Amino acid sequence: MSDPILFARAFAAGVVTAAFVAWLLRWPWSVPHRRRTSLGYLLGMASATVVACRLLMVRPHWPPRVDQDRFLFVVLPSLFCVELAATLPMRPLLVWSLRFLLAGAAAPILLYGSVYVADSAGPGTRKWMPFQAVLVFFVLELALFIVWRLLAKLQQQTQSQVVPLAVALSCLGAAATVALSGYASIAGIGIALAAAVTGCTLAARMPRSSPHLDAVISLSAVGLFALVVVGHYFGNLTLGHAVALLVSPLLGWLPEWLPLQRLGSMGRGVSRLVLTTVPIAVVLALAYQQFVRDSARFAPSSRNEPSLQDYLDFGK
Amino acid sequence: MRRSVVRFAVALFLAGSFPSLSRAQTYEVDAMHTSVHFRVSHLGLSWTFGRFNDLSGAFRIDPADAGKCAFQMTIKTESIDTGNTKRDDHLRSPDFFNVKQFPLLSFKSTAVEAVKEGYAVTGDLTLHGTTKAVKFVLAGGRKAEFPKGIRRTGYTTELVLKRSDFEMDKMKDAIGDDVHITISFEGIEKAR
């Protein structure tokens, strides 16, 4: 599972699949059409996720009982339905209302039946009282919705393919950090998501393509959110690292606010990627240091047990 | 007065006819003298040993009728301990035990038969949210009083489980599918 060549192969297969399906379904020999293009992106991302997950041996179970199953079988299909609905002629307010609903449902779906919300270890053992759960889920909904909205706005404003690439980078960083913090198999989903987003972004660079990458931004934002949420609540990803990873692609707004006009669109695109990379690199370095420290540490319950030397010195 | 005498006679008759009714003993598992150890292959090169530190349980022994014996044990999966912090965190994650989703590992017997070594126990093992029937032989059953007035008995068993049977199937190329488990427990007889 932790084979870098396998990771690279799965990532490449995902990128090629997403790019090919997205390119094919937007009907490249006819006039570009926004709805058809969005449908192509959605199907491209779905097929890329399936291909990369299969190569990485991510095998979800049905019925979905754990976080990864629920993400792949419930959250992602719901997102695809919302984004499919978004391709229909409807007011943006209605589209964003659907997205807000999905943002609210994502965390409860991921944490369903866990010790946080269910008495799975016996009566009265849930960690969150009902009002606490509502509060936590509301904060998580707001966090996802704000990140999602800001990324979509940045993409809309800049019409730049760098924005989804930056989120794909954050997904890869989140996958690696969560894996280092003790939940290794999530790396497969992170790589699959990053490949799907990268592939569709490449398809958008092909001639006569549409720059409307709303669906790609949606998948990357919800995917990144899911990675940090399961990493924090099911693994050992710290809250600080989770927040830093979630907001890292938002640093792409800085070149819009700072006086960087003379850099040109290319320069600002590169600076967006660099700015996103900085917090990811810091978080990864810290997670790696913690990984090395913990790997060399005895478990607390074993720490006070006598060493071999203690036995040899017995009675001296 | 006459009714009381009849009741006493009936009780005496029942006790004589069904001695097992009066001889079943209920025990509470003594966690201090109980251990649940496991070993699992790492890359086929070595064995990694571990244990669970937080468990509880109870059992009923009826020497006259094994069918009336019953065993149940509950283990907190969070208490897994292989002696290394990072490995324990990984084992607690959704890659393996998923302790935030499935905090308990439990066993409850459904049938017990007397065999030469002790008891052949069949029961439902719930691990990783999946319940499967397992069968093993409990050897032991000697009794002791320690300290004075505290009556104890104990059993030991060994079994091998396939973790993939319980949908705990990640990283099977590195970490073996077969988990060898040794359980040794003592129970303290409950006051009747």
Short mmCIF file of C-alpha atoms in Angstrom, two decimals:
data_model
loop_
_atom_site.label_atom_id
_atom_site.label_comp_id
_atom_site.label_asym_id
_atom_site.label_seq_id
_atom_site.Cartn_x
_atom_site.Cartn_y
_atom_site.Cartn_z
CA MET A 1 0.00 0.00 0.00
CA SER A 2 2.82 2.42 0.82
CA ASP A 3 4.57 1.77 -2.51
CA PRO A 4 5.46 5.13 -4.13
CA ILE A 5 5.54 3.54 -7.61
CA LEU A 6 2.02 2.19 -7.12
CA PHE A 7 0.90 5.63 -5.91
CA ALA A 8 2.43 7.31 -8.96
CA ARG A 9 0.92 4.73 -11.33
CA ALA A 10 -2.56 5.10 -9.80
CA PHE A 11 -2.28 8.90 -9.88
CA ALA A 12 -1.23 8.85 -13.54
CA ALA A 13 -4.03 6.41 -14.46
CA GLY A 14 -6.56 8.63 -12.67
CA VAL A 15 -5.31 11.76 -14.42
CA VAL A 16 -5.43 10.14 -17.86
CA THR A 17 -8.90 8.64 -17.24
CA ALA A 18 -10.38 11.91 -15.99
CA ALA A 19 -8.84 13.94 -18.82
CA PHE A 20 -9.93 11.48 -21.51
CA VAL A 21 -13.52 11.04 -20.28
CA ALA A 22 -13.95 14.78 -19.68
CA TRP A 23 -12.52 15.58 -23.12
CA LEU A 24 -14.62 12.92 -24.88
CA LEU A 25 -17.91 13.79 -23.23
CA ARG A 26 -17.70 17.46 -23.96
CA TRP A 27 -18.10 16.45 -27.60
CA PRO A 28 -14.82 17.96 -28.85
CA TRP A 29 -15.86 18.07 -32.53
CA SER A 30 -18.83 20.39 -31.92
CA VAL A 31 -19.41 23.79 -30.35
CA PRO A 32 -18.53 23.79 -26.62
CA HIS A 33 -21.59 23.57 -24.42
CA ARG A 34 -21.43 24.41 -20.75
CA ARG A 35 -23.85 21.71 -19.50
CA ARG A 36 -22.22 18.97 -21.57
CA THR A 37 -18.79 20.08 -20.43
CA SER A 38 -19.82 19.96 -16.76
CA LEU A 39 -21.30 16.51 -17.29
CA GLY A 40 -18.00 15.45 -18.85
CA TYR A 41 -16.08 16.74 -15.83
CA LEU A 42 -18.41 14.89 -13.46
CA LEU A 43 -18.16 11.59 -15.30
CA GLY A 44 -14.43 12.09 -15.75
CA MET A 45 -13.94 12.60 -12.04
CA ALA A 46 -16.18 9.66 -11.15
CA SER A 47 -14.38 7.27 -13.50
CA ALA A 48 -10.95 8.53 -12.41
CA THR A 49 -11.85 8.00 -8.76
CA VAL A 50 -12.98 4.43 -9.51
CA VAL A 51 -9.86 3.62 -11.56
CA ALA A 52 -7.38 5.07 -9.05
CA CYS A 53 -9.15 3.49 -6.06
CA ARG A 54 -9.11 0.07 -7.75
CA LEU A 55 -5.40 0.36 -8.53
CA LEU A 56 -4.69 1.39 -4.94
CA MET A 57 -6.81 -1.51 -3.65
CA VAL A 58 -9.26 0.79 -1.89
CA ARG A 59 -12.16 -1.64 -1.58
CA PRO A 60 -15.23 -0.11 0.00
CA HIS A 61 -17.80 -2.44 1.54
CA TRP A 62 -21.53 -2.44 1.05
CA PRO A 63 -23.51 -1.63 3.12
CA PRO A 64 -21.29 1.30 4.12
CA ARG A 65 -20.25 0.88 7.75
CA VAL A 66 -17.06 2.93 7.98
CA ASP A 67 -16.02 6.46 7.04
CA GLN A 68 -14.37 5.54 3.72
CA ASP A 69 -17.40 3.51 2.61
CA ARG A 70 -19.73 6.36 3.52
CA PHE A 71 -17.57 8.89 1.68
CA LEU A 72 -17.41 6.79 -1.50
CA PHE A 73 -20.98 5.47 -1.46
CA VAL A 74 -22.95 8.35 0.07
CA VAL A 75 -21.10 11.68 0.09
CA LEU A 76 -19.55 11.47 -3.39
CA PRO A 77 -22.72 10.27 -5.18
CA SER A 78 -24.73 13.00 -3.36
CA LEU A 79 -22.18 15.56 -4.52
CA PHE A 80 -22.39 14.30 -8.10
CA CYS A 81 -26.21 14.59 -7.92
CA VAL A 82 -25.98 18.17 -6.63
CA GLU A 83 -23.47 19.11 -9.32
CA LEU A 84 -25.59 17.39 -11.94
CA ALA A 85 -28.54 19.48 -10.79
CA ALA A 86 -26.28 22.53 -10.94
CA THR A 87 -25.83 21.98 -14.69
CA LEU A 88 -29.57 22.51 -15.18
CA PRO A 89 -30.80 26.04 -15.79
CA MET A 90 -31.50 27.22 -12.27
CA ARG A 91 -30.72 30.25 -10.18
CA PRO A 92 -27.29 30.33 -8.51
CA LEU A 93 -29.02 30.84 -5.17
CA LEU A 94 -30.79 27.51 -5.55
CA VAL A 95 -27.55 25.78 -6.57
CA TRP A 96 -25.76 27.16 -3.54
CA SER A 97 -28.67 26.20 -1.31
CA LEU A 98 -28.26 22.59 -2.46
CA ARG A 99 -24.53 22.83 -1.84
CA PHE A 100 -25.20 24.28 1.63
CA LEU A 101 -27.43 21.30 2.41
CA LEU A 102 -24.73 18.92 1.26
CA ALA A 103 -22.13 20.80 3.32
CA GLY A 104 -24.38 20.27 6.33
CA ALA A 105 -24.87 16.57 5.66
CA ALA A 106 -21.23 15.69 4.91
CA ALA A 107 -19.83 15.60 8.46
CA PRO A 108 -22.83 13.76 10.04
CA ILE A 109 -22.60 11.15 7.27
CA LEU A 110 -18.86 10.68 7.79
CA LEU A 111 -19.20 10.43 11.58
CA TYR A 112 -22.40 8.37 11.57
CA GLY A 113 -22.50 5.66 14.23
CA SER A 114 -19.12 6.67 15.69
CA VAL A 115 -18.38 7.11 19.40
CA TYR A 116 -18.95 10.85 18.97
CA VAL A 117 -22.65 10.56 18.21
CA ALA A 118 -23.69 7.02 19.16
CA ASP A 119 -23.66 4.99 22.36
CA SER A 120 -21.63 2.29 20.65
CA ALA A 121 -19.70 1.37 23.81
CA GLY A 122 -22.81 1.11 25.97
CA PRO A 123 -25.52 3.45 27.24
CA GLY A 124 -24.34 7.02 27.84
CA THR A 125 -20.93 6.55 26.22
CA ARG A 126 -21.30 8.96 23.30
CA LYS A 127 -18.69 11.71 23.42
CA TRP A 128 -20.98 14.52 22.29
CA MET A 129 -24.32 15.36 23.82
CA PRO A 130 -26.96 16.10 21.16
CA PHE A 131 -26.54 19.88 21.45
CA GLN A 132 -22.74 19.54 21.22
CA ALA A 133 -23.12 17.40 18.11
CA VAL A 134 -25.40 19.99 16.51
CA LEU A 135 -22.89 22.72 17.34
CA VAL A 136 -19.89 20.79 16.00
CA PHE A 137 -21.73 19.82 12.82
CA PHE A 138 -22.85 23.42 12.30
CA VAL A 139 -19.27 24.70 12.65
CA LEU A 140 -18.08 22.01 10.22
CA GLU A 141 -20.85 22.91 7.78
CA LEU A 142 -19.87 26.56 7.91
CA ALA A 143 -16.18 25.70 7.47
CA LEU A 144 -16.87 23.58 4.38
CA PHE A 145 -19.32 26.02 2.89
CA ILE A 146 -17.03 29.03 3.33
CA VAL A 147 -14.03 27.21 1.83
CA TRP A 148 -16.18 25.89 -1.03
CA ARG A 149 -17.73 29.30 -1.77
CA LEU A 150 -14.41 31.16 -1.61
CA LEU A 151 -12.70 28.63 -3.90
CA ALA A 152 -15.56 28.77 -6.41
CA LYS A 153 -15.45 32.57 -6.34
CA LEU A 154 -11.68 32.63 -6.80
CA GLN A 155 -11.95 30.26 -9.74
CA GLN A 156 -14.78 32.30 -11.25
CA GLN A 157 -12.89 35.55 -10.78
CA THR A 158 -9.56 34.38 -12.11
CA GLN A 159 -10.79 31.78 -14.67
CA SER A 160 -7.55 30.06 -13.81
CA GLN A 161 -6.91 26.33 -13.81
CA VAL A 162 -4.41 26.87 -11.01
CA VAL A 163 -7.20 27.02 -8.41
CA PRO A 164 -8.35 23.38 -8.75
CA LEU A 165 -4.71 22.33 -9.07
CA ALA A 166 -3.98 24.05 -5.76
CA VAL A 167 -6.86 22.15 -4.11
CA ALA A 168 -5.60 18.90 -5.65
CA LEU A 169 -2.22 19.69 -4.08
CA SER A 170 -3.94 20.24 -0.74
CA CYS A 171 -5.73 16.88 -1.12
CA LEU A 172 -2.38 15.16 -1.69
CA GLY A 173 -0.86 16.99 1.28
CA ALA A 174 -3.84 16.09 3.48
CA ALA A 175 -3.67 12.44 2.40
CA ALA A 176 0.04 12.26 3.23
CA THR A 177 -0.36 14.05 6.57
CA VAL A 178 -3.30 11.88 7.66
CA ALA A 179 -1.34 8.78 6.63
CA LEU A 180 1.62 9.95 8.74
CA SER A 181 -0.70 10.61 11.65
CA GLY A 182 -1.75 6.97 11.74
CA TYR A 183 -4.50 6.44 9.16
CA ALA A 184 -2.56 5.16 6.15
CA SER A 185 -5.28 3.79 3.88
CA ILE A 186 -6.87 7.23 3.47
CA ALA A 187 -3.92 8.06 1.21
CA GLY A 188 -5.59 6.02 -1.55
CA ILE A 189 -8.68 8.22 -1.55
CA GLY A 190 -6.62 11.42 -1.39
CA ILE A 191 -4.56 10.32 -4.40
CA ALA A 192 -7.69 9.31 -6.33
CA LEU A 193 -9.34 12.70 -5.67
CA ALA A 194 -6.21 14.64 -6.59
CA ALA A 195 -5.86 12.62 -9.81
CA ALA A 196 -9.52 13.20 -10.75
CA VAL A 197 -9.23 16.95 -10.19
CA THR A 198 -5.88 17.20 -12.00
CA GLY A 199 -7.16 15.21 -14.98
CA CYS A 200 -10.24 17.42 -15.41
CA THR A 201 -8.12 20.53 -15.05
CA LEU A 202 -5.85 19.26 -17.82
CA ALA A 203 -8.92 18.57 -19.97
CA ALA A 204 -9.95 22.19 -19.43
CA ARG A 205 -6.64 23.32 -20.93
CA MET A 206 -7.30 21.51 -24.19
CA PRO A 207 -8.44 23.58 -27.20
CA ARG A 208 -12.10 24.60 -27.35
CA SER A 209 -12.73 23.63 -23.76
CA SER A 210 -14.82 25.44 -21.22
CA PRO A 211 -13.16 27.21 -18.31
CA HIS A 212 -16.20 26.52 -16.09
CA LEU A 213 -14.71 24.22 -13.52
CA ASP A 214 -17.43 24.54 -10.86
CA ALA A 215 -17.95 20.78 -10.54
CA VAL A 216 -14.19 20.20 -10.26
CA ILE A 217 -13.90 22.83 -7.53
CA SER A 218 -16.84 21.23 -5.71
CA LEU A 219 -15.30 17.74 -5.74
CA SER A 220 -11.93 19.02 -4.61
CA ALA A 221 -13.38 21.16 -1.79
CA VAL A 222 -15.66 18.40 -0.44
CA GLY A 223 -12.89 15.81 -0.88
CA LEU A 224 -10.36 17.92 1.01
CA PHE A 225 -12.91 18.54 3.78
CA ALA A 226 -13.66 14.81 4.08
CA LEU A 227 -9.95 13.95 4.27
CA VAL A 228 -9.27 16.35 7.15
CA VAL A 229 -12.49 15.46 9.00
CA VAL A 230 -11.87 11.70 8.97
CA GLY A 231 -8.18 12.31 9.64
CA HIS A 232 -9.01 14.36 12.72
CA TYR A 233 -11.92 12.34 14.12
CA PHE A 234 -10.85 8.80 13.19
CA GLY A 235 -7.08 9.24 12.96
CA ASN A 236 -4.70 11.45 14.90
CA LEU A 237 -4.59 14.52 12.67
CA THR A 238 -4.38 17.50 15.02
CA LEU A 239 -6.96 20.26 14.80
CA GLY A 240 -4.29 22.81 13.87
CA HIS A 241 -3.01 20.67 11.00
CA ALA A 242 -6.57 19.97 9.84
CA VAL A 243 -7.41 23.67 9.71
CA ALA A 244 -4.13 24.58 8.00
CA LEU A 245 -4.70 21.95 5.30
CA LEU A 246 -8.32 22.97 4.74
CA VAL A 247 -7.54 26.65 4.32
CA SER A 248 -4.27 26.18 2.40
CA PRO A 249 -5.83 26.58 -1.09
CA LEU A 250 -7.51 29.80 0.07
CA LEU A 251 -4.08 31.42 0.18
CA GLY A 252 -4.55 31.63 -3.58
CA TRP A 253 -6.60 34.75 -2.83
CA LEU A 254 -3.50 36.64 -1.67
CA PRO A 255 -2.22 37.49 -5.18
CA GLU A 256 -5.65 39.03 -5.86
CA TRP A 257 -5.34 41.37 -2.90
CA LEU A 258 -1.63 42.08 -2.89
CA PRO A 259 -0.18 44.46 -5.48
CA LEU A 260 1.06 41.67 -7.75
CA GLN A 261 -0.47 42.91 -11.00
CA ARG A 262 2.92 43.25 -12.68
CA LEU A 263 3.53 39.54 -12.27
CA GLY A 264 0.96 38.81 -14.98
CA SER A 265 -1.54 35.98 -14.92
CA MET A 266 1.18 33.30 -15.22
CA GLY A 267 3.19 34.76 -12.33
CA ARG A 268 0.11 35.06 -10.15
CA GLY A 269 -0.83 31.47 -10.96
CA VAL A 270 2.62 30.26 -9.91
CA SER A 271 2.48 32.39 -6.76
CA ARG A 272 -0.92 30.82 -5.93
CA LEU A 273 0.58 27.35 -6.12
CA VAL A 274 3.61 28.39 -4.08
CA LEU A 275 1.42 30.00 -1.40
CA THR A 276 -0.68 26.84 -1.17
CA THR A 277 2.41 24.68 -0.93
CA VAL A 278 3.92 26.58 2.03
CA PRO A 279 1.40 25.55 4.76
CA ILE A 280 1.20 22.02 3.31
CA ALA A 281 4.99 21.67 3.47
CA VAL A 282 5.09 22.98 7.05
CA VAL A 283 2.28 20.67 8.20
CA LEU A 284 3.88 17.68 6.45
CA ALA A 285 7.26 18.39 8.03
CA LEU A 286 5.72 18.65 11.50
CA ALA A 287 3.67 15.47 10.98
CA TYR A 288 6.78 13.65 9.80
CA GLN A 289 8.74 14.77 12.88
CA GLN A 290 5.91 13.55 15.12
CA PHE A 291 5.82 10.26 13.18
CA VAL A 292 9.53 9.69 13.77
CA ARG A 293 9.21 10.59 17.48
CA ASP A 294 6.21 8.31 18.04
CA SER A 295 7.75 5.43 16.11
CA ALA A 296 10.64 5.33 18.54
CA ARG A 297 8.47 5.63 21.63
CA PHE A 298 7.24 2.83 23.84
CA ALA A 299 3.54 2.77 24.55
CA PRO A 300 2.69 4.43 27.89
CA SER A 301 1.52 1.20 29.50
CA SER A 302 4.79 -0.51 28.66
CA ARG A 303 7.05 2.38 29.62
CA ASN A 304 7.40 1.37 33.26
CA GLU A 305 7.99 -2.28 32.63
CA PRO A 306 11.41 -3.54 33.68
CA SER A 307 14.13 -3.67 31.10
CA LEU A 308 16.48 -6.58 30.51
CA GLN A 309 19.12 -4.66 32.47
CA ASP A 310 16.74 -4.37 35.42
CA TYR A 311 16.45 -8.17 35.51
CA LEU A 312 20.21 -8.57 35.21
CA ASP A 313 20.74 -6.07 38.03
CA PHE A 314 18.16 -7.71 40.27
CA GLY A 315 19.46 -8.06 43.83
CA LYS A 316 22.70 -6.13 43.21
CA MET B 1 -48.28 -24.08 58.49
CA ARG B 2 -49.36 -27.01 56.33
CA ARG B 3 -48.78 -24.94 53.16
CA SER B 4 -45.23 -24.13 54.28
CA VAL B 5 -44.45 -27.77 54.83
CA VAL B 6 -45.70 -28.60 51.32
CA ARG B 7 -43.59 -25.81 49.83
CA PHE B 8 -40.53 -27.05 51.69
CA ALA B 9 -41.13 -30.61 50.48
CA VAL B 10 -41.53 -29.45 46.89
CA ALA B 11 -38.35 -27.39 47.11
CA LEU B 12 -36.48 -30.35 48.54
CA PHE B 13 -37.80 -32.59 45.77
CA LEU B 14 -36.79 -30.09 43.05
CA ALA B 15 -33.34 -29.65 44.52
CA GLY B 16 -32.86 -33.41 44.58
CA SER B 17 -34.25 -33.96 41.08
CA PHE B 18 -32.35 -31.08 39.40
CA PRO B 19 -29.10 -30.75 41.31
CA SER B 20 -27.77 -28.48 38.58
CA LEU B 21 -30.22 -25.78 39.58
CA SER B 22 -28.45 -25.37 42.82
CA ARG B 23 -24.90 -26.06 41.63
CA ALA B 24 -24.43 -23.48 38.85
CA GLN B 25 -21.84 -20.92 39.82
CA THR B 26 -21.58 -17.44 38.38
CA TYR B 27 -18.19 -15.79 38.07
CA GLU B 28 -17.03 -12.31 37.27
CA VAL B 29 -13.87 -12.08 35.19
CA ASP B 30 -10.92 -10.90 37.26
CA ALA B 31 -9.23 -8.49 34.87
CA MET B 32 -6.03 -8.50 36.92
CA HIS B 33 -5.55 -12.19 36.27
CA THR B 34 -6.84 -12.26 32.75
CA SER B 35 -4.96 -11.66 29.56
CA VAL B 36 -5.92 -11.51 25.93
CA HIS B 37 -2.79 -11.72 23.82
CA PHE B 38 -2.42 -11.95 20.08
CA ARG B 39 0.31 -12.32 17.53
CA VAL B 40 0.24 -11.47 13.87
CA SER B 41 2.80 -11.88 11.14
CA HIS B 42 4.71 -8.85 9.84
CA LEU B 43 5.77 -9.36 6.21
CA GLY B 44 6.02 -13.06 6.97
CA LEU B 45 9.32 -12.29 8.70
CA SER B 46 8.46 -11.88 12.35
CA TRP B 47 5.59 -11.94 14.80
CA THR B 48 4.24 -8.81 16.38
CA PHE B 49 2.76 -9.49 19.80
CA GLY B 50 0.09 -7.43 21.46
CA ARG B 51 -2.56 -7.46 24.14
CA PHE B 52 -5.71 -5.71 25.29
CA ASN B 53 -5.52 -3.99 28.66
CA ASP B 54 -9.16 -3.16 29.36
CA LEU B 55 -11.66 -6.00 29.48
CA SER B 56 -14.54 -7.31 31.50
CA GLY B 57 -16.78 -10.34 31.47
CA ALA B 58 -18.70 -12.98 33.34
CA PHE B 59 -19.39 -16.66 33.05
CA ARG B 60 -21.58 -19.34 34.53
CA ILE B 61 -20.35 -22.86 35.18
CA ASP B 62 -22.69 -25.74 35.81
CA PRO B 63 -20.64 -28.85 36.48
CA ALA B 64 -23.67 -31.10 36.07
CA ASP B 65 -24.95 -29.71 32.81
CA ALA B 66 -22.48 -28.10 30.38
CA GLY B 67 -25.39 -26.84 28.29
CA LYS B 68 -26.18 -24.40 31.06
CA CYS B 69 -22.70 -22.92 31.07
CA ALA B 70 -22.30 -19.50 29.49
CA PHE B 71 -19.39 -17.17 28.78
CA GLN B 72 -19.26 -13.53 27.78
CA MET B 73 -16.40 -11.09 27.52
CA THR B 74 -16.11 -7.48 26.35
CA ILE B 75 -12.86 -5.78 25.40
CA LYS B 76 -12.27 -2.09 24.80
CA THR B 77 -10.43 -1.94 21.49
CA GLU B 78 -8.88 1.41 22.49
CA SER B 79 -6.79 -0.53 25.04
CA ILE B 80 -4.72 -2.33 22.41
CA ASP B 81 -1.06 -2.37 23.38
CA THR B 82 1.82 -3.66 21.27
CA GLY B 83 4.44 -1.68 23.13
CA ASN B 84 4.91 1.05 20.50
CA THR B 85 2.92 4.28 20.43
CA LYS B 86 2.89 4.73 16.67
CA ARG B 87 1.93 1.14 15.96
CA ASP B 88 -0.83 1.26 18.59
CA ASP B 89 -2.21 4.47 17.05
CA HIS B 90 -2.18 2.82 13.65
CA LEU B 91 -3.93 -0.28 14.99
CA ARG B 92 -6.60 1.97 16.54
CA SER B 93 -7.19 3.76 13.22
CA PRO B 94 -9.75 2.75 10.58
CA ASP B 95 -6.97 0.75 8.88
CA PHE B 96 -7.48 -1.90 11.56
CA PHE B 97 -9.70 -1.81 14.66
CA ASN B 98 -11.33 1.59 13.92
CA VAL B 99 -11.85 2.23 17.63
CA LYS B 100 -13.84 5.43 17.09
CA GLN B 101 -16.37 3.48 15.04
CA PHE B 102 -16.21 0.12 16.81
CA PRO B 103 -15.09 0.72 20.41
CA LEU B 104 -15.94 -2.76 21.66
CA LEU B 105 -14.93 -6.30 20.81
CA SER B 106 -17.31 -8.79 22.39
CA PHE B 107 -17.97 -12.48 22.68
CA LYS B 108 -21.08 -14.25 23.90
CA SER B 109 -21.43 -18.01 23.96
CA THR B 110 -24.40 -19.68 22.30
CA ALA B 111 -23.62 -23.32 23.06
CA VAL B 112 -21.28 -25.12 25.44
CA GLU B 113 -20.42 -28.82 25.46
CA ALA B 114 -18.33 -30.75 27.91
CA VAL B 115 -15.16 -32.23 26.37
CA LYS B 116 -12.17 -34.03 27.80
CA GLU B 117 -10.08 -30.85 28.21
CA GLY B 118 -12.89 -28.69 29.57
CA TYR B 119 -15.58 -27.09 27.45
CA ALA B 120 -16.09 -26.71 23.72
CA VAL B 121 -17.61 -23.27 23.39
CA THR B 122 -19.45 -21.93 20.37
CA GLY B 123 -20.45 -18.29 20.34
CA ASP B 124 -20.80 -15.00 18.53
CA LEU B 125 -17.69 -12.87 18.24
CA THR B 126 -18.31 -9.25 17.30
CA LEU B 127 -15.19 -7.58 15.98
CA HIS B 128 -14.97 -4.49 13.77
CA GLY B 129 -18.76 -4.33 13.73
CA THR B 130 -19.10 -7.81 12.22
CA THR B 131 -20.48 -10.77 14.13
CA LYS B 132 -19.32 -14.28 13.29
CA ALA B 133 -19.68 -17.62 15.01
CA VAL B 134 -16.43 -18.99 16.45
CA LYS B 135 -15.64 -22.22 18.26
CA PHE B 136 -12.82 -23.01 20.65
CA VAL B 137 -11.97 -25.32 23.50
CA LEU B 138 -11.59 -23.88 26.97
CA ALA B 139 -9.12 -25.90 28.98
CA GLY B 140 -8.89 -25.64 32.73
CA GLY B 141 -11.55 -25.42 35.35
CA ARG B 142 -9.43 -26.03 38.41
CA LYS B 143 -10.64 -24.19 41.47
CA ALA B 144 -8.77 -22.28 44.13
CA GLU B 145 -9.51 -20.01 47.03
CA PHE B 146 -7.33 -16.92 47.09
CA PRO B 147 -7.33 -14.98 49.28
CA LYS B 148 -9.30 -17.03 51.74
CA GLY B 149 -13.00 -16.80 51.09
CA ILE B 150 -12.61 -15.72 47.44
CA ARG B 151 -13.33 -18.71 45.22
CA ARG B 152 -11.82 -18.68 41.75
CA THR B 153 -11.65 -20.77 38.64
CA GLY B 154 -9.87 -20.20 35.36
CA TYR B 155 -9.63 -21.31 31.75
CA THR B 156 -7.30 -20.89 28.81
CA THR B 157 -7.85 -21.14 25.09
CA GLU B 158 -6.07 -20.52 21.84
CA LEU B 159 -7.70 -19.74 18.55
CA VAL B 160 -6.84 -18.40 15.14
CA LEU B 161 -9.04 -15.84 13.40
CA LYS B 162 -8.89 -14.46 9.90
CA ARG B 163 -9.22 -10.71 10.27
CA SER B 164 -10.59 -10.45 6.74
CA ASP B 165 -13.65 -12.46 7.92
CA PHE B 166 -14.47 -9.39 9.99
CA GLU B 167 -13.92 -6.91 7.13
CA MET B 168 -10.63 -5.89 8.69
CA ASP B 169 -8.88 -6.44 5.39
CA LYS B 170 -6.49 -3.57 4.83
CA MET B 171 -2.73 -4.06 4.28
CA LYS B 172 -2.99 -7.82 4.02
CA ASP B 173 0.24 -7.95 2.01
CA ALA B 174 2.23 -6.61 4.95
CA ILE B 175 0.25 -7.69 7.99
CA GLY B 176 -0.89 -11.32 8.09
CA ASP B 177 -4.53 -12.26 7.76
CA ASP B 178 -4.33 -14.92 10.47
CA VAL B 179 -4.38 -13.58 14.01
CA HIS B 180 -3.31 -16.05 16.69
CA ILE B 181 -5.08 -15.32 19.96
CA THR B 182 -4.45 -16.66 23.43
CA ILE B 183 -6.99 -15.96 26.15
CA SER B 184 -6.43 -16.91 29.73
CA PHE B 185 -8.88 -15.78 32.34
CA GLU B 186 -9.81 -16.16 35.94
CA GLY B 187 -13.21 -15.56 37.45
CA ILE B 188 -14.20 -14.73 40.99
CA GLU B 189 -17.34 -16.50 42.15
CA LYS B 190 -20.19 -14.15 42.88
CA ALA B 191 -21.94 -14.46 46.22
CA ARG B 192 -25.21 -16.34 45.82
#
